[in-house]
Amino acid sequence: KEKRRGRGRYGGQKCGRGHKGERQRGNRPRLGFEGGQTPFYLAIPKYGFNDGHSRRRQYQPLSLQRLQYLIDLGRVDPTQPIDLTQLTNARGVTVQPLKRDYGVQLVEEGADIFSAKVNIEVQRASELAIATIEKNGGVVTTSFYDPRSLEILCKPVLFFLRGQPIPKRMLPPEDLVRYYTDARNRGYLADPSKVAEARLELAKKYGYVLPDITKDELFKMLSTRKDPRQIFFGLAPGWIVNMADKKVLKPTDERLLKYYSS
Amino acid sequence: MAAHTLGGLCRPRLGFLAARFSQRAAAGTEYRSAYSLDKLYPPRQDGDAAASAPEETQPAALDIPLARLTVSYCRSSGPGGQHVNKVNTKAEVRFHLASADWIPEDVRQKMASMHRNKINRAGELIVNSEESRYQMRNLAICLEKIRTMVTEATEQPKVVSKETTQKLIERVEKMNRERLRQKKIHSNIKQSRKADFD
């Protein structure tokens, strides 16, 4: 049986507003009001769950599925070391350094379908993500970028147009030093021999045979790593890149050289 | 960039991985700061004795030979929509228990009796896991379960020596004697406060 409808644009007669009262007259109280009783959102006491939330470090997640998607489409080149600059140029991730983003973190989503041999450098990585990449013969490194270096890393061309020398990357703050010197997180400040041991341990734990990357033809590329004070591969701190004349200017004064290599 | 020489640490186990950093780049072509890895962790020239001593102290996790295990994946059960319907996330690990040389003989027998319900007619111990969303993690959980089984079967019942049992009994008796002594003293105090009619 068809529903009896009033005529008119909004349904007609009462127009779905009900009969008299605040409902029909459009004067209902604000959201959360409970007629005078202390509302739920005021009755519950505060606790510091969200204290300093706007000052916390954030890391943009990068799933292995997304990484595989980018490699398959050809937006990211697996034959070169993958860096935040490469990911940003490929528009794979969007990092906002001004919104307390400190970089990118590797996430396990897509661990079962990942099959690419890459040398990747992120800021954080979970254990399963590290295991997946190493199982496929790749290399993971976690490194720290302070906000200024991060902005330069994400938008290199804009920085070069400023005409300033490349600054040196700062070392991590106290609470992160422990994270980046730990071989289990593949920190960039960790002992390489301990990193080798940690790779074996992970292989035993996750039950795969660790492929020997020394026998790989891309071994040289896979083992390239940045120096802790370096921001770009191939460019040292202190150099100025001139985009207009396509030249790179390097300092010669020994005080400057001493400062930039400290 | 990385060119950390580990030439001195040529342990046979890690040799093939230590060689990962054994390239020495031509000095001057690469940038090296004060915090580069060579300066933080200079390659040690001393003998392996100092290097190998801290290794042995930590108990190594049981080495499970993956070639001897049969691993198969299938779909997990339970709720989860399209993902659980389509993706093979349940991991099952089987191995023939009686012929597993990597477990000591007596431990094998203990395991056969403890986990009777997990061994099939062909004599294979079956361990499966579908707790995680990821195949790799489920496999890791299976291996961890096998390791726990072996550890449980290895542990021996605690043997308390005669001297220790005697000591414990003596301690209990001494505690009781002291308690009764204190009780008598307290009783005497209370008695002495009593005023008799005599």
CSV table of C-alpha atoms in Angstrom, one decimal:
chain,number,residue,atom,x,y,z
A,1,LYS,CA,0.0,0.0,0.0
A,2,GLU,CA,1.5,3.3,-1.0
A,3,LYS,CA,2.5,5.8,1.7
A,4,ARG,CA,0.1,8.7,2.0
A,5,ARG,CA,2.1,11.9,1.4
A,6,GLY,CA,1.2,15.5,1.8
A,7,ARG,CA,1.9,17.8,-1.2
A,8,GLY,CA,4.4,20.6,-1.1
A,9,ARG,CA,8.3,20.7,-1.6
A,10,TYR,CA,9.4,19.3,1.7
A,11,GLY,CA,6.7,16.7,2.1
A,12,GLY,CA,3.7,18.9,2.9
A,13,GLN,CA,1.5,19.3,6.0
A,14,LYS,CA,3.9,18.9,9.0
A,15,CYS,CA,7.0,18.3,6.7
A,16,GLY,CA,8.4,15.6,9.0
A,17,ARG,CA,8.8,18.0,11.9
A,18,GLY,CA,6.4,16.4,14.3
A,19,HIS,CA,3.7,18.2,16.4
A,20,LYS,CA,4.3,21.5,18.2
A,21,GLY,CA,7.1,21.9,20.8
A,22,GLU,CA,10.8,22.6,20.3
A,23,ARG,CA,11.0,19.9,17.7
A,24,GLN,CA,8.6,21.6,15.3
A,25,ARG,CA,9.7,25.1,16.1
A,26,GLY,CA,13.4,24.3,15.6
A,27,ASN,CA,14.5,25.4,19.1
A,28,ARG,CA,16.0,22.2,20.4
A,29,PRO,CA,18.9,22.6,22.8
A,30,ARG,CA,22.5,22.0,21.9
A,31,LEU,CA,24.1,18.6,21.3
A,32,GLY,CA,25.0,16.8,24.6
A,33,PHE,CA,22.4,18.7,26.7
A,34,GLU,CA,20.5,16.3,29.0
A,35,GLY,CA,17.7,18.5,30.2
A,36,GLY,CA,19.7,20.0,33.0
A,37,GLN,CA,21.2,16.8,34.4
A,38,THR,CA,25.0,17.0,34.3
A,39,PRO,CA,25.8,15.8,30.8
A,40,PHE,CA,28.0,12.8,30.2
A,41,TYR,CA,30.9,14.8,28.7
A,42,LEU,CA,31.1,16.9,31.8
A,43,ALA,CA,30.4,14.3,34.5
A,44,ILE,CA,33.4,12.2,33.5
A,45,PRO,CA,36.6,13.5,35.1
A,46,LYS,CA,39.5,14.6,32.9
A,47,TYR,CA,42.7,12.5,32.6
A,48,GLY,CA,45.9,13.4,30.7
A,49,PHE,CA,45.3,11.1,27.7
A,50,ASN,CA,45.5,13.9,25.3
A,51,ASP,CA,48.1,16.1,27.1
A,52,GLY,CA,50.6,17.5,24.7
A,53,HIS,CA,49.0,15.7,21.8
A,54,SER,CA,49.8,18.6,19.5
A,55,ARG,CA,53.5,18.3,20.4
A,56,ARG,CA,53.8,14.6,19.9
A,57,ARG,CA,55.9,13.3,17.0
A,58,GLN,CA,53.9,11.9,14.2
A,59,TYR,CA,55.0,9.6,11.4
A,60,GLN,CA,53.0,9.2,8.2
A,61,PRO,CA,52.3,5.4,7.7
A,62,LEU,CA,53.5,3.8,4.5
A,63,SER,CA,52.1,0.3,4.1
A,64,LEU,CA,54.0,-2.4,2.2
A,65,GLN,CA,51.0,-2.8,0.0
A,66,ARG,CA,51.3,0.9,-1.1
A,67,LEU,CA,55.1,0.5,-1.6
A,68,GLN,CA,54.5,-2.6,-3.8
A,69,TYR,CA,51.8,-0.6,-5.7
A,70,LEU,CA,54.2,2.3,-6.4
A,71,ILE,CA,57.0,-0.1,-7.5
A,72,ASP,CA,54.7,-2.0,-9.8
A,73,LEU,CA,53.4,1.2,-11.4
A,74,GLY,CA,57.0,2.4,-11.9
A,75,ARG,CA,56.6,5.5,-9.8
A,76,VAL,CA,59.4,4.4,-7.5
A,77,ASP,CA,62.6,2.9,-8.8
A,78,PRO,CA,63.7,-0.2,-6.9
A,79,THR,CA,67.2,-0.2,-8.5
A,80,GLN,CA,68.1,3.0,-6.6
A,81,PRO,CA,68.1,3.5,-2.8
A,82,ILE,CA,64.6,4.6,-1.8
A,83,ASP,CA,64.5,7.7,0.3
A,84,LEU,CA,61.8,10.1,1.5
A,85,THR,CA,62.7,12.4,-1.4
A,86,GLN,CA,62.0,9.5,-3.9
A,87,LEU,CA,58.7,8.7,-2.2
A,88,THR,CA,57.6,12.4,-2.2
A,89,ASN,CA,58.6,12.9,-5.8
A,90,ALA,CA,56.5,9.8,-6.7
A,91,ARG,CA,53.6,11.3,-4.6
A,92,GLY,CA,53.5,8.0,-2.7
A,93,VAL,CA,53.3,9.8,0.7
A,94,THR,CA,52.6,13.3,1.7
A,95,VAL,CA,54.6,14.5,4.7
A,96,GLN,CA,53.8,17.8,6.4
A,97,PRO,CA,56.8,18.8,8.5
A,98,LEU,CA,54.9,21.8,9.9
A,99,LYS,CA,52.3,19.5,11.5
A,100,ARG,CA,54.8,17.7,13.8
A,101,ASP,CA,55.5,15.0,11.2
A,102,TYR,CA,58.9,13.6,11.7
A,103,GLY,CA,58.9,11.3,8.7
A,104,VAL,CA,57.5,8.0,7.5
A,105,GLN,CA,56.9,4.7,9.2
A,106,LEU,CA,56.7,1.3,7.6
A,107,VAL,CA,53.5,-0.6,8.4
A,108,GLU,CA,52.8,-4.3,7.9
A,109,GLU,CA,49.7,-4.0,5.7
A,110,GLY,CA,50.5,-6.0,2.6
A,111,ALA,CA,53.3,-8.1,4.2
A,112,ASP,CA,52.0,-11.3,2.5
A,113,ILE,CA,52.1,-9.9,-1.1
A,114,PHE,CA,55.2,-7.9,-0.9
A,115,SER,CA,57.9,-9.1,-3.2
A,116,ALA,CA,60.4,-6.4,-4.1
A,117,LYS,CA,64.1,-6.1,-3.4
A,118,VAL,CA,64.7,-2.6,-2.2
A,119,ASN,CA,67.1,-0.5,-0.2
A,120,ILE,CA,64.7,1.7,1.8
A,121,GLU,CA,65.3,4.3,4.4
A,122,VAL,CA,62.4,5.3,6.7
A,123,GLN,CA,62.1,6.9,10.1
A,124,ARG,CA,60.4,4.0,11.9
A,125,ALA,CA,59.7,0.5,11.0
A,126,SER,CA,57.8,-2.4,12.7
A,127,GLU,CA,59.4,-5.7,13.2
A,128,LEU,CA,57.3,-7.6,10.7
A,129,ALA,CA,57.9,-5.0,8.0
A,130,ILE,CA,61.6,-5.3,8.5
A,131,ALA,CA,61.4,-9.1,8.3
A,132,THR,CA,59.3,-8.9,5.1
A,133,ILE,CA,61.8,-6.6,3.3
A,134,GLU,CA,64.8,-8.6,4.4
A,135,LYS,CA,63.1,-11.9,3.4
A,136,ASN,CA,62.9,-10.5,-0.2
A,137,GLY,CA,66.5,-9.6,-0.1
A,138,GLY,CA,66.3,-5.9,0.7
A,139,VAL,CA,67.8,-3.6,3.3
A,140,VAL,CA,65.9,-1.4,5.8
A,141,THR,CA,67.4,1.5,7.7
A,142,THR,CA,65.8,3.8,10.2
A,143,SER,CA,67.2,7.3,10.4
A,144,PHE,CA,66.3,10.5,12.1
A,145,TYR,CA,65.6,13.9,10.4
A,146,ASP,CA,65.0,17.0,12.4
A,147,PRO,CA,62.1,19.2,11.1
A,148,ARG,CA,64.3,21.6,9.2
A,149,SER,CA,66.2,18.7,7.4
A,150,LEU,CA,62.9,17.0,6.8
A,151,GLU,CA,61.5,20.0,5.0
A,152,ILE,CA,64.6,20.2,2.9
A,153,LEU,CA,64.4,16.5,2.1
A,154,CYS,CA,60.8,16.6,1.1
A,155,LYS,CA,61.0,19.8,-1.1
A,156,PRO,CA,64.6,19.9,-2.3
A,157,VAL,CA,64.1,22.1,-5.3
A,158,LEU,CA,62.4,24.9,-3.3
A,159,PHE,CA,65.4,24.8,-0.9
A,160,PHE,CA,67.9,24.9,-3.7
A,161,LEU,CA,66.2,28.0,-5.1
A,162,ARG,CA,66.8,29.7,-1.8
A,163,GLY,CA,70.5,29.7,-2.4
A,164,GLN,CA,71.5,28.6,1.1
A,165,PRO,CA,74.1,26.0,1.8
A,166,ILE,CA,72.8,22.5,2.7
A,167,PRO,CA,72.8,22.3,6.5
A,168,LYS,CA,74.0,19.3,8.4
A,169,ARG,CA,71.4,16.9,9.8
A,170,MET,CA,71.0,17.1,13.5
A,171,LEU,CA,71.5,14.1,15.7
A,172,PRO,CA,68.4,12.6,17.4
A,173,PRO,CA,67.1,13.9,20.8
A,174,GLU,CA,67.8,12.0,24.0
A,175,ASP,CA,64.6,9.8,23.9
A,176,LEU,CA,65.3,8.7,20.3
A,177,VAL,CA,69.0,8.0,20.6
A,178,ARG,CA,68.2,4.7,22.2
A,179,TYR,CA,65.8,3.8,19.3
A,180,TYR,CA,68.3,4.7,16.6
A,181,THR,CA,71.3,3.0,18.2
A,182,ASP,CA,69.4,-0.3,18.5
A,183,ALA,CA,70.2,-2.9,15.9
A,184,ARG,CA,66.8,-4.5,16.2
A,185,ASN,CA,65.2,-1.3,14.8
A,186,ARG,CA,68.0,-1.2,12.1
A,187,GLY,CA,68.9,2.2,13.4
A,188,TYR,CA,71.4,4.2,11.4
A,189,LEU,CA,73.6,4.7,14.4
A,190,ALA,CA,73.7,1.0,15.4
A,191,ASP,CA,76.7,-1.2,15.2
A,192,PRO,CA,76.8,-2.9,11.8
A,193,SER,CA,77.9,-6.3,13.2
A,194,LYS,CA,75.0,-6.2,15.6
A,195,VAL,CA,72.7,-5.4,12.7
A,196,ALA,CA,74.0,-8.5,10.9
A,197,GLU,CA,73.2,-10.6,14.0
A,198,ALA,CA,69.8,-9.1,14.3
A,199,ARG,CA,69.1,-10.0,10.6
A,200,LEU,CA,69.9,-13.6,11.4
A,201,GLU,CA,67.8,-13.6,14.5
A,202,LEU,CA,64.8,-12.2,12.7
A,203,ALA,CA,65.2,-14.9,10.0
A,204,LYS,CA,65.1,-17.6,12.7
A,205,LYS,CA,62.1,-16.0,14.4
A,206,TYR,CA,60.0,-15.6,11.3
A,207,GLY,CA,61.1,-18.9,9.7
A,208,TYR,CA,62.7,-17.8,6.4
A,209,VAL,CA,66.1,-18.4,4.9
A,210,LEU,CA,68.0,-15.1,4.9
A,211,PRO,CA,69.1,-14.4,1.3
A,212,ASP,CA,72.8,-13.6,1.0
A,213,ILE,CA,72.9,-10.0,-0.3
A,214,THR,CA,76.7,-10.1,-0.8
A,215,LYS,CA,76.2,-12.4,-3.8
A,216,ASP,CA,73.7,-10.1,-5.3
A,217,GLU,CA,74.5,-8.0,-8.3
A,218,LEU,CA,72.9,-5.0,-6.7
A,219,PHE,CA,74.9,-5.4,-3.6
A,220,LYS,CA,76.7,-2.1,-4.0
A,221,MET,CA,73.4,-0.2,-4.3
A,222,LEU,CA,71.8,-2.2,-1.4
A,223,SER,CA,74.6,-1.3,0.9
A,224,THR,CA,74.7,2.4,0.2
A,225,ARG,CA,73.8,4.4,3.2
A,226,LYS,CA,73.8,8.1,4.1
A,227,ASP,CA,76.2,9.5,6.6
A,228,PRO,CA,74.5,10.6,9.8
A,229,ARG,CA,75.1,14.2,9.0
A,230,GLN,CA,74.1,14.0,5.4
A,231,ILE,CA,70.7,14.9,4.0
A,232,PHE,CA,71.0,13.9,0.3
A,233,PHE,CA,72.8,11.1,-1.4
A,234,GLY,CA,75.8,12.5,-3.2
A,235,LEU,CA,75.6,16.0,-1.7
A,236,ALA,CA,77.5,16.9,1.4
A,237,PRO,CA,76.5,19.6,3.9
A,238,GLY,CA,77.9,23.0,3.1
A,239,TRP,CA,77.5,22.7,-0.6
A,240,ILE,CA,75.3,25.1,-2.5
A,241,VAL,CA,73.3,23.9,-5.5
A,242,ASN,CA,72.7,26.5,-8.2
A,243,MET,CA,69.7,25.5,-10.2
A,244,ALA,CA,69.9,28.3,-12.8
A,245,ASP,CA,73.5,27.7,-13.8
A,246,LYS,CA,73.3,23.9,-13.0
A,247,LYS,CA,76.4,24.1,-10.8
A,248,VAL,CA,77.4,22.9,-7.3
A,249,LEU,CA,79.5,25.2,-5.2
A,250,LYS,CA,81.6,23.7,-2.5
A,251,PRO,CA,83.3,25.6,0.4
A,252,THR,CA,87.1,25.8,0.5
A,253,ASP,CA,87.7,27.7,3.8
A,254,GLU,CA,89.1,25.3,6.3
A,255,ARG,CA,86.9,26.6,9.2
A,256,LEU,CA,83.8,26.0,7.1
A,257,LEU,CA,85.0,22.5,6.1
A,258,LYS,CA,85.8,21.8,9.8
A,259,TYR,CA,82.3,22.9,10.8
A,260,TYR,CA,80.5,20.9,8.2
A,261,SER,CA,82.4,17.7,8.8
A,262,SER,CA,82.0,17.8,12.6
B,1,MET,CA,78.2,6.4,3.3
B,2,ALA,CA,78.5,2.8,4.5
B,3,ALA,CA,81.9,1.3,4.0
B,4,HIS,CA,82.5,-0.1,7.4
B,5,THR,CA,85.3,-2.7,7.3
B,6,LEU,CA,84.7,-5.8,9.4
B,7,GLY,CA,87.7,-7.6,8.1
B,8,GLY,CA,88.9,-8.5,11.6
B,9,LEU,CA,85.6,-10.2,12.6
B,10,CYS,CA,85.7,-13.1,10.2
B,11,ARG,CA,83.5,-15.5,12.1
B,12,PRO,CA,82.3,-18.3,9.9
B,13,ARG,CA,78.7,-17.8,10.8
B,14,LEU,CA,78.6,-14.1,10.2
B,15,GLY,CA,81.3,-13.9,7.6
B,16,PHE,CA,79.0,-13.7,4.7
B,17,LEU,CA,77.1,-10.9,6.3
B,18,ALA,CA,80.0,-9.0,7.7
B,19,ALA,CA,81.3,-8.8,4.1
B,20,ARG,CA,78.3,-6.6,3.4
B,21,PHE,CA,80.2,-3.7,4.8
B,22,SER,CA,83.7,-4.8,3.8
B,23,GLN,CA,84.0,-2.4,0.9
B,24,ARG,CA,86.3,0.5,1.6
B,25,ALA,CA,85.3,3.4,-0.6
B,26,ALA,CA,88.0,5.6,-2.0
B,27,ALA,CA,88.8,8.3,0.5
B,28,GLY,CA,87.7,11.8,-0.6
B,29,THR,CA,84.8,10.8,-2.9
B,30,GLU,CA,82.4,10.2,0.0
B,31,TYR,CA,81.4,12.5,2.7
B,32,ARG,CA,82.4,11.5,6.2
B,33,SER,CA,81.4,13.4,9.3
B,34,ALA,CA,82.5,13.0,12.9
B,35,TYR,CA,79.6,10.7,13.4
B,36,SER,CA,80.0,8.3,10.5
B,37,LEU,CA,79.8,4.7,11.3
B,38,ASP,CA,83.6,4.1,10.9
B,39,LYS,CA,84.3,6.6,13.6
B,40,LEU,CA,81.5,5.4,15.9
B,41,TYR,CA,82.3,1.7,15.6
B,42,PRO,CA,86.0,1.5,14.6
B,43,PRO,CA,86.8,-2.0,13.2
B,44,ARG,CA,88.4,-3.9,16.0
B,45,GLN,CA,91.8,-5.5,15.4
B,46,ASP,CA,91.9,-7.6,18.6
B,47,GLY,CA,91.3,-11.4,18.6
B,48,ASP,CA,87.9,-13.1,18.4
B,49,ALA,CA,88.1,-14.1,22.1
B,50,ALA,CA,86.9,-10.8,23.3
B,51,ALA,CA,84.2,-10.7,20.6
B,52,SER,CA,82.9,-14.2,21.1
B,53,ALA,CA,82.7,-14.1,24.9
B,54,PRO,CA,79.6,-11.9,25.3
B,55,GLU,CA,77.8,-14.0,22.7
B,56,GLU,CA,77.9,-17.3,24.5
B,57,THR,CA,76.3,-15.9,27.7
B,58,GLN,CA,72.9,-15.2,26.1
B,59,PRO,CA,70.7,-18.3,25.7
B,60,ALA,CA,70.3,-18.8,21.9
B,61,ALA,CA,66.8,-19.5,20.7
B,62,LEU,CA,66.3,-23.1,19.5
B,63,ASP,CA,67.5,-23.5,15.9
B,64,ILE,CA,64.7,-25.0,13.9
B,65,PRO,CA,65.8,-26.4,10.5
B,66,LEU,CA,63.2,-25.1,8.1
B,67,ALA,CA,63.9,-27.6,5.4
B,68,ARG,CA,62.7,-30.4,7.6
B,69,LEU,CA,59.4,-28.8,8.3
B,70,THR,CA,56.3,-28.9,6.1
B,71,VAL,CA,54.6,-25.5,6.0
B,72,SER,CA,51.2,-25.1,4.5
B,73,TYR,CA,48.8,-22.1,4.4
B,74,CYS,CA,45.1,-22.1,4.2
B,75,ARG,CA,42.2,-19.7,4.9
B,76,SER,CA,41.5,-18.9,8.5
B,77,SER,CA,38.2,-19.2,10.3
B,78,GLY,CA,36.1,-16.7,12.1
B,79,PRO,CA,34.7,-13.3,11.2
B,80,GLY,CA,36.5,-10.8,9.0
B,81,GLY,CA,34.6,-10.2,5.8
B,82,GLN,CA,36.4,-10.4,2.4
B,83,HIS,CA,39.8,-10.5,3.8
B,84,VAL,CA,39.3,-13.7,5.9
B,85,ASN,CA,37.4,-15.3,3.0
B,86,LYS,CA,40.1,-14.8,0.4
B,87,VAL,CA,43.5,-14.5,2.0
B,88,ASN,CA,45.5,-17.6,3.1
B,89,THR,CA,46.5,-16.5,6.5
B,90,LYS,CA,46.4,-19.7,8.6
B,91,ALA,CA,49.8,-21.3,8.9
B,92,GLU,CA,50.3,-25.0,9.7
B,93,VAL,CA,53.6,-26.6,10.4
B,94,ARG,CA,54.1,-30.3,10.5
B,95,PHE,CA,57.2,-32.4,11.1
B,96,HIS,CA,57.8,-36.1,11.8
B,97,LEU,CA,58.6,-36.1,15.5
B,98,ALA,CA,60.4,-39.5,15.8
B,99,SER,CA,62.9,-38.6,13.1
B,100,ALA,CA,63.6,-35.0,14.3
B,101,ASP,CA,67.3,-35.1,15.0
B,102,TRP,CA,67.4,-31.5,16.1
B,103,ILE,CA,65.5,-32.4,19.3
B,104,PRO,CA,67.3,-34.7,21.9
B,105,GLU,CA,65.9,-38.2,22.1
B,106,ASP,CA,64.5,-38.1,25.6
B,107,VAL,CA,62.9,-34.7,24.9
B,108,ARG,CA,61.3,-36.2,21.8
B,109,GLN,CA,59.7,-38.9,23.8
B,110,LYS,CA,58.5,-36.5,26.5
B,111,MET,CA,56.9,-34.4,23.8
B,112,ALA,CA,55.3,-37.4,22.2
B,113,SER,CA,53.6,-38.2,25.5
B,114,MET,CA,52.7,-34.6,26.4
B,115,HIS,CA,51.2,-33.6,23.1
B,116,ARG,CA,49.7,-36.9,22.2
B,117,ASN,CA,46.6,-35.2,20.8
B,118,LYS,CA,48.6,-33.2,18.3
B,119,ILE,CA,50.3,-36.1,16.7
B,120,ASN,CA,48.6,-37.9,13.8
B,121,ARG,CA,48.7,-41.5,12.8
B,122,ALA,CA,51.7,-41.0,10.6
B,123,GLY,CA,53.6,-39.7,13.6
B,124,GLU,CA,53.7,-36.0,12.5
B,125,LEU,CA,53.4,-33.3,15.1
B,126,ILE,CA,51.0,-30.6,13.8
B,127,VAL,CA,51.1,-27.0,15.1
B,128,ASN,CA,48.9,-24.4,13.5
B,129,SER,CA,48.1,-20.7,14.2
B,130,GLU,CA,45.5,-18.3,12.9
B,131,GLU,CA,45.8,-15.6,15.5
B,132,SER,CA,47.2,-12.9,13.3
B,133,ARG,CA,46.2,-11.2,10.0
B,134,TYR,CA,49.6,-12.0,8.4
B,135,GLN,CA,50.9,-15.3,7.2
B,136,MET,CA,54.5,-14.4,8.3
B,137,ARG,CA,53.4,-13.6,11.8
B,138,ASN,CA,51.3,-16.8,12.0
B,139,LEU,CA,54.4,-18.8,10.9
B,140,ALA,CA,56.5,-17.0,13.6
B,141,ILE,CA,53.8,-17.9,16.2
B,142,CYS,CA,53.9,-21.6,15.1
B,143,LEU,CA,57.7,-21.7,15.5
B,144,GLU,CA,57.4,-20.0,18.9
B,145,LYS,CA,54.9,-22.7,19.9
B,146,ILE,CA,57.3,-25.4,18.9
B,147,ARG,CA,60.1,-23.8,20.8
B,148,THR,CA,57.9,-23.6,23.9
B,149,MET,CA,56.9,-27.2,23.6
B,150,VAL,CA,60.6,-28.3,23.4
B,151,THR,CA,61.5,-26.1,26.4
B,152,GLU,CA,58.6,-27.5,28.5
B,153,ALA,CA,59.7,-31.0,27.6
B,154,THR,CA,63.3,-30.3,28.5
B,155,GLU,CA,62.8,-28.9,32.0
B,156,GLN,CA,63.5,-31.4,34.7
B,157,PRO,CA,61.5,-31.6,38.0
B,158,LYS,CA,63.2,-29.6,40.7
B,159,VAL,CA,65.2,-31.9,42.9
B,160,VAL,CA,65.3,-30.5,46.4
B,161,SER,CA,68.4,-31.8,48.2
B,162,LYS,CA,68.0,-33.5,51.6
B,163,GLU,CA,69.9,-30.7,53.3
B,164,THR,CA,67.5,-28.1,52.0
B,165,THR,CA,64.4,-30.1,53.0
B,166,GLN,CA,65.8,-30.6,56.5
B,167,LYS,CA,66.7,-26.9,56.7
B,168,LEU,CA,63.1,-26.0,55.7
B,169,ILE,CA,61.6,-28.3,58.3
B,170,GLU,CA,63.9,-26.9,61.0
B,171,ARG,CA,62.9,-23.4,60.1
B,172,VAL,CA,59.2,-24.1,60.4
B,173,GLU,CA,59.8,-25.8,63.8
B,174,LYS,CA,61.8,-22.9,65.0
B,175,MET,CA,59.1,-20.5,64.0
B,176,ASN,CA,56.5,-22.5,65.9
B,177,ARG,CA,58.7,-22.7,69.0
B,178,GLU,CA,59.3,-19.0,69.0
B,179,ARG,CA,55.6,-18.3,68.5
B,180,LEU,CA,54.6,-20.5,71.5
B,181,ARG,CA,57.3,-18.9,73.7
B,182,GLN,CA,56.0,-15.4,72.9
B,183,LYS,CA,52.5,-16.7,73.6
B,184,LYS,CA,53.5,-18.0,77.0
B,185,ILE,CA,55.2,-14.7,77.9
B,186,HIS,CA,52.1,-12.8,77.0
B,187,SER,CA,50.0,-15.2,78.9
B,188,ASN,CA,52.1,-14.7,82.0
B,189,ILE,CA,51.8,-10.9,81.7
B,190,LYS,CA,48.0,-11.2,81.6
B,191,GLN,CA,48.0,-13.6,84.5
B,192,SER,CA,50.1,-11.3,86.6
B,193,ARG,CA,47.6,-8.5,86.1
B,194,LYS,CA,44.8,-10.7,87.5
B,195,ALA,CA,43.9,-9.9,91.1
B,196,ASP,CA,43.2,-13.1,93.1
B,197,PHE,CA,41.0,-13.3,96.1
B,198,ASP,CA,43.7,-14.7,98.3
